[in-house]
mmCIF file of C-alpha atoms in Angstrom:
data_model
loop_
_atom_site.group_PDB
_atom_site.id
_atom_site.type_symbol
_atom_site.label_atom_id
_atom_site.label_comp_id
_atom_site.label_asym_id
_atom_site.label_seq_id
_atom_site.Cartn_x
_atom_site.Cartn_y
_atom_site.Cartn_z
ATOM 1 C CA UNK A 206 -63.522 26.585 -25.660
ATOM 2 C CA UNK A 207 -60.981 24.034 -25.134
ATOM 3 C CA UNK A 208 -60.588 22.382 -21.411
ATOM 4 C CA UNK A 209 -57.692 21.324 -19.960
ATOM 5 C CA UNK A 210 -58.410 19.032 -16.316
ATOM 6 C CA UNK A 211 -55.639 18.635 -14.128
ATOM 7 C CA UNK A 212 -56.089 15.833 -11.345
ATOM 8 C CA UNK A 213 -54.689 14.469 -8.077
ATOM 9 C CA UNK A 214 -55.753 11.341 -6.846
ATOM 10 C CA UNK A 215 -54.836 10.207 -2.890
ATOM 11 C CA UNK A 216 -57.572 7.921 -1.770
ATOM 12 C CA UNK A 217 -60.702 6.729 -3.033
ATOM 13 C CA UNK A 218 -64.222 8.567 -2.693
ATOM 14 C CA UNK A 219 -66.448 6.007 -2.202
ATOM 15 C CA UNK A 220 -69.695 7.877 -1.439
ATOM 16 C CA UNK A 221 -70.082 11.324 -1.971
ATOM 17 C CA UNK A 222 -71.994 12.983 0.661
ATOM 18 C CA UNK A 223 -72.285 16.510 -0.290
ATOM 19 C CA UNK A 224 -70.691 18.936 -2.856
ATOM 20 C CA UNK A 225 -70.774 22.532 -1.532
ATOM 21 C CA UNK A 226 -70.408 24.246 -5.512
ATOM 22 C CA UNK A 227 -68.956 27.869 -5.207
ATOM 23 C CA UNK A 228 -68.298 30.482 -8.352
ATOM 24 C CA UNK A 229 -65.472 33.098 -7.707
ATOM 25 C CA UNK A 230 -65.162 35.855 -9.653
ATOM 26 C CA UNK A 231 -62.172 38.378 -9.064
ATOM 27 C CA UNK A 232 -59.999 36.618 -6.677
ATOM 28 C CA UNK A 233 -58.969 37.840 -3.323
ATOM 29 C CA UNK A 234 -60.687 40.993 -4.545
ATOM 30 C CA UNK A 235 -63.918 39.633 -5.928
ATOM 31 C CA UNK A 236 -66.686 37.649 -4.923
ATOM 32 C CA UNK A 237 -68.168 34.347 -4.080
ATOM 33 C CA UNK A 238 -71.398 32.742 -4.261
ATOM 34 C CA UNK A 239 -72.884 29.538 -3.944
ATOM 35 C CA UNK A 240 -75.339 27.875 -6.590
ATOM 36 C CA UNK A 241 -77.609 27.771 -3.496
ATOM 37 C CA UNK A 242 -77.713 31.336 -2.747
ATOM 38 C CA UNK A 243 -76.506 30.504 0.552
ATOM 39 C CA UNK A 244 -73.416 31.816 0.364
ATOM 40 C CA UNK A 245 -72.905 35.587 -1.245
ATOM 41 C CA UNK A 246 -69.848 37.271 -0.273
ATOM 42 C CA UNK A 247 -67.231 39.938 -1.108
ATOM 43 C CA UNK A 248 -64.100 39.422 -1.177
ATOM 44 C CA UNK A 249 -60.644 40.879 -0.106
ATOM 45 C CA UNK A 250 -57.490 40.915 0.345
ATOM 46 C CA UNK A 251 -56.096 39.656 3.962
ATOM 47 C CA UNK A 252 -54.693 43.186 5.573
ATOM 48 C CA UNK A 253 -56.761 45.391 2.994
ATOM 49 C CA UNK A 254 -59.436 47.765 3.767
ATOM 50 C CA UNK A 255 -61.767 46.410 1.447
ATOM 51 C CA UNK A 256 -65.453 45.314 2.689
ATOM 52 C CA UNK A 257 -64.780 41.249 2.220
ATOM 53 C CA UNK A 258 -63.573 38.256 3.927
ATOM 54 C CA UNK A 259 -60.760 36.247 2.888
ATOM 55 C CA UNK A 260 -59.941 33.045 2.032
ATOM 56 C CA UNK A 261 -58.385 32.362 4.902
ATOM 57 C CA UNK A 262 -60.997 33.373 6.943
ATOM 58 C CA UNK A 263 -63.341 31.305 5.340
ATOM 59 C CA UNK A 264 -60.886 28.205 5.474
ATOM 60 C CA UNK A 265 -60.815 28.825 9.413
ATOM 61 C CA UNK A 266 -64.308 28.480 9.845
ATOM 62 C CA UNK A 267 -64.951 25.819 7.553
ATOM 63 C CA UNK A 268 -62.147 23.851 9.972
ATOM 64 C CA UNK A 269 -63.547 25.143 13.463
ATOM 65 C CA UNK A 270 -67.155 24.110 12.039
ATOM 66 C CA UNK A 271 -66.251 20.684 11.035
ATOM 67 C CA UNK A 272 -63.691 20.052 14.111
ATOM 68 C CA UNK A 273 -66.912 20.642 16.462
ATOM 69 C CA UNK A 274 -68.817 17.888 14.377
ATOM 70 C CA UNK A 275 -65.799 15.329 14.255
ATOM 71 C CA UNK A 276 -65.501 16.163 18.294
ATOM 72 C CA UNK A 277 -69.279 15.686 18.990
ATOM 73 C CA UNK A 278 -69.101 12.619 16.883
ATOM 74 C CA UNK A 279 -66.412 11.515 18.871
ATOM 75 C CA UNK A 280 -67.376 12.321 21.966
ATOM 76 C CA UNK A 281 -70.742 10.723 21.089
ATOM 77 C CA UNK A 282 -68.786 7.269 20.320
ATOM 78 C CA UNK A 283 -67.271 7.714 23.539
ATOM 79 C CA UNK A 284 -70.407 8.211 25.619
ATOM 80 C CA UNK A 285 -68.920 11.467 26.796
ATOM 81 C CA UNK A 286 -71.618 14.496 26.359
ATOM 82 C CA UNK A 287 -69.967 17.254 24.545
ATOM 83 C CA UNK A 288 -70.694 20.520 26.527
ATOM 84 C CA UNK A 289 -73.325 23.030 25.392
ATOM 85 C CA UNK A 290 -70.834 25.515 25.167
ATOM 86 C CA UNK A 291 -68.095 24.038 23.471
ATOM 87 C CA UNK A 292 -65.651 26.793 20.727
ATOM 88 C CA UNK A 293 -63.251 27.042 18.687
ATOM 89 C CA UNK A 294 -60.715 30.049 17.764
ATOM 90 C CA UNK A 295 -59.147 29.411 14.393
ATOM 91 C CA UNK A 296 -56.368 31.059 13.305
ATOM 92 C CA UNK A 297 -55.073 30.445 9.860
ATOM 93 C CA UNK A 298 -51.917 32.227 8.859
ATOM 94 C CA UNK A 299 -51.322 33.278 5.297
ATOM 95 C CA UNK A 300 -47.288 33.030 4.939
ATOM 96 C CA UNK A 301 -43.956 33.005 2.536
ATOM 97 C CA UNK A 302 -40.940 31.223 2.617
ATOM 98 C CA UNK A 303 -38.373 30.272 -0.204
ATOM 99 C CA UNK A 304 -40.526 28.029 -2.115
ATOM 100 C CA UNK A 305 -43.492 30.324 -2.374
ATOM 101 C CA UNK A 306 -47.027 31.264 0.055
ATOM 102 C CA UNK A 307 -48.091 28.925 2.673
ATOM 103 C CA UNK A 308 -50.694 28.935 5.403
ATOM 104 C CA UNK A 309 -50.143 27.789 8.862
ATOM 105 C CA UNK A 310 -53.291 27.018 11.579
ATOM 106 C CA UNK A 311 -53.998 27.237 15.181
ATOM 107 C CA UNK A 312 -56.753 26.084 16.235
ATOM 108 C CA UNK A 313 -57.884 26.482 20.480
ATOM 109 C CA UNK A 314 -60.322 24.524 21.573
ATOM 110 C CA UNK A 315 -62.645 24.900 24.599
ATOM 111 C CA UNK A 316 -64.090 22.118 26.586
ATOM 112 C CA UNK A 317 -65.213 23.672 29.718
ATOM 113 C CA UNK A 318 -66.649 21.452 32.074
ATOM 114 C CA UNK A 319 -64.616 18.304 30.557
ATOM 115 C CA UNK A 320 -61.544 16.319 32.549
ATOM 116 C CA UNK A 321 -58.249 17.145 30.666
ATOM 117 C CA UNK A 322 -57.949 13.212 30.145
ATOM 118 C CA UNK A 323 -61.791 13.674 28.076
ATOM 119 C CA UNK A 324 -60.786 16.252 26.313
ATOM 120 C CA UNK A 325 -57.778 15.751 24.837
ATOM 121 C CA UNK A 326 -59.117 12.111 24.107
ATOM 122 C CA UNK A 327 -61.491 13.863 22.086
ATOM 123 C CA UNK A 328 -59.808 16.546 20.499
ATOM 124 C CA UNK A 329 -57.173 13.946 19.634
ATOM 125 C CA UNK A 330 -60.060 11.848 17.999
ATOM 126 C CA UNK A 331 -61.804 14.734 16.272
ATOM 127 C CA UNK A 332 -58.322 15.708 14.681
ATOM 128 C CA UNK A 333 -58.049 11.775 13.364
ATOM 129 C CA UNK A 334 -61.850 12.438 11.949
ATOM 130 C CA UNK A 335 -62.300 16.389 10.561
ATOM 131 C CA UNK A 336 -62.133 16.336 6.774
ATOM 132 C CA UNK A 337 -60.292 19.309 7.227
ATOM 133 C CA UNK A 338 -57.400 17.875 9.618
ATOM 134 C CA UNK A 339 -56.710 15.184 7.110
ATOM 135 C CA UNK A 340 -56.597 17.142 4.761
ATOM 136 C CA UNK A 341 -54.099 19.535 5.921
ATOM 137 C CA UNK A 342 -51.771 16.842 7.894
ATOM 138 C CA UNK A 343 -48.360 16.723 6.754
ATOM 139 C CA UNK A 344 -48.760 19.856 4.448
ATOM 140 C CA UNK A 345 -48.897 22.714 7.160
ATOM 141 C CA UNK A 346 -47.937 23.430 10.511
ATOM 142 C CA UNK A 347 -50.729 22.659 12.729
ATOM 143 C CA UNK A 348 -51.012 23.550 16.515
ATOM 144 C CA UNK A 349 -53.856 22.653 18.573
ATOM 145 C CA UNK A 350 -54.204 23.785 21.965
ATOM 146 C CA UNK A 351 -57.296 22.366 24.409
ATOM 147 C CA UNK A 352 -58.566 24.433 27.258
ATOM 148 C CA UNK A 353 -61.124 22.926 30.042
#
């Protein structure tokens, strides 16, 4: 079997911390599964009735679980204590226009118990920090709203 590798270098890795390794079989319509074991889902089509998540889904909490690290890191560096029952609500649209599908992302964050001044200090820091953030910023819309 022949192999063809297609690459796209940005920045340089300089220490890899973790590799999360996934097989997908199917698609939208299949399923996924870790090497671990840890991770062992169906999959389906956003909209469709079938039993599975999506990807988009799973993109959404993948952000809103790595936002909450980057803002208790922050928040941390900032001697600010991160409250107990901090959130986030992801939403991650799937989309079209003239050049093809897209996604687009909300994401609403919930500080309670935080100044507005803290908060959005924070947020703003986390979104500077998150894998995730950098790796979506300047390739899709991104909203972030901050509620305390």
């Amino acid at each position: 079997m022949e192999t063809n590798v297609i690459t796209s270098a940005v920045i340089e890795v300089k220490q890899v911390l973790y590799t999360g390794k996934v097989h997908i079989a199917g698609g939208r319509d299949g399923s996924a599964k870790s090497t671990d074991g840890r991770l062992d889902i169906a999959l389906s089509s956003p909209g469709s009735k079938g039993a599975g998540t999506n990807p988009e889904q799973l993109f959404a909490a993948g952000w809103s679980a790595c936002f909450i690290g980057a803002m208790r890191h922050n928040a941390s560096a900032k001697k600010v204590a991160l409250p107990e029952n901090t959130t986030v609500d992801a939403e991650v649209d799937l989309g079209t226009n003239e050049n093809g599908f897209l996604l687009q992302a909300r994401l609403h964050v919930n500080l309670p118990g935080l100044s507005a001044d803290e908060a959005k200090a924070i947020v703003e820091a986390a979104h500077n920090t998150c894998p995730y953030s950098k790796a979506t910023r300047g390739n899709i819309n991104i909203t972030i709203s901050v509620a305390v």
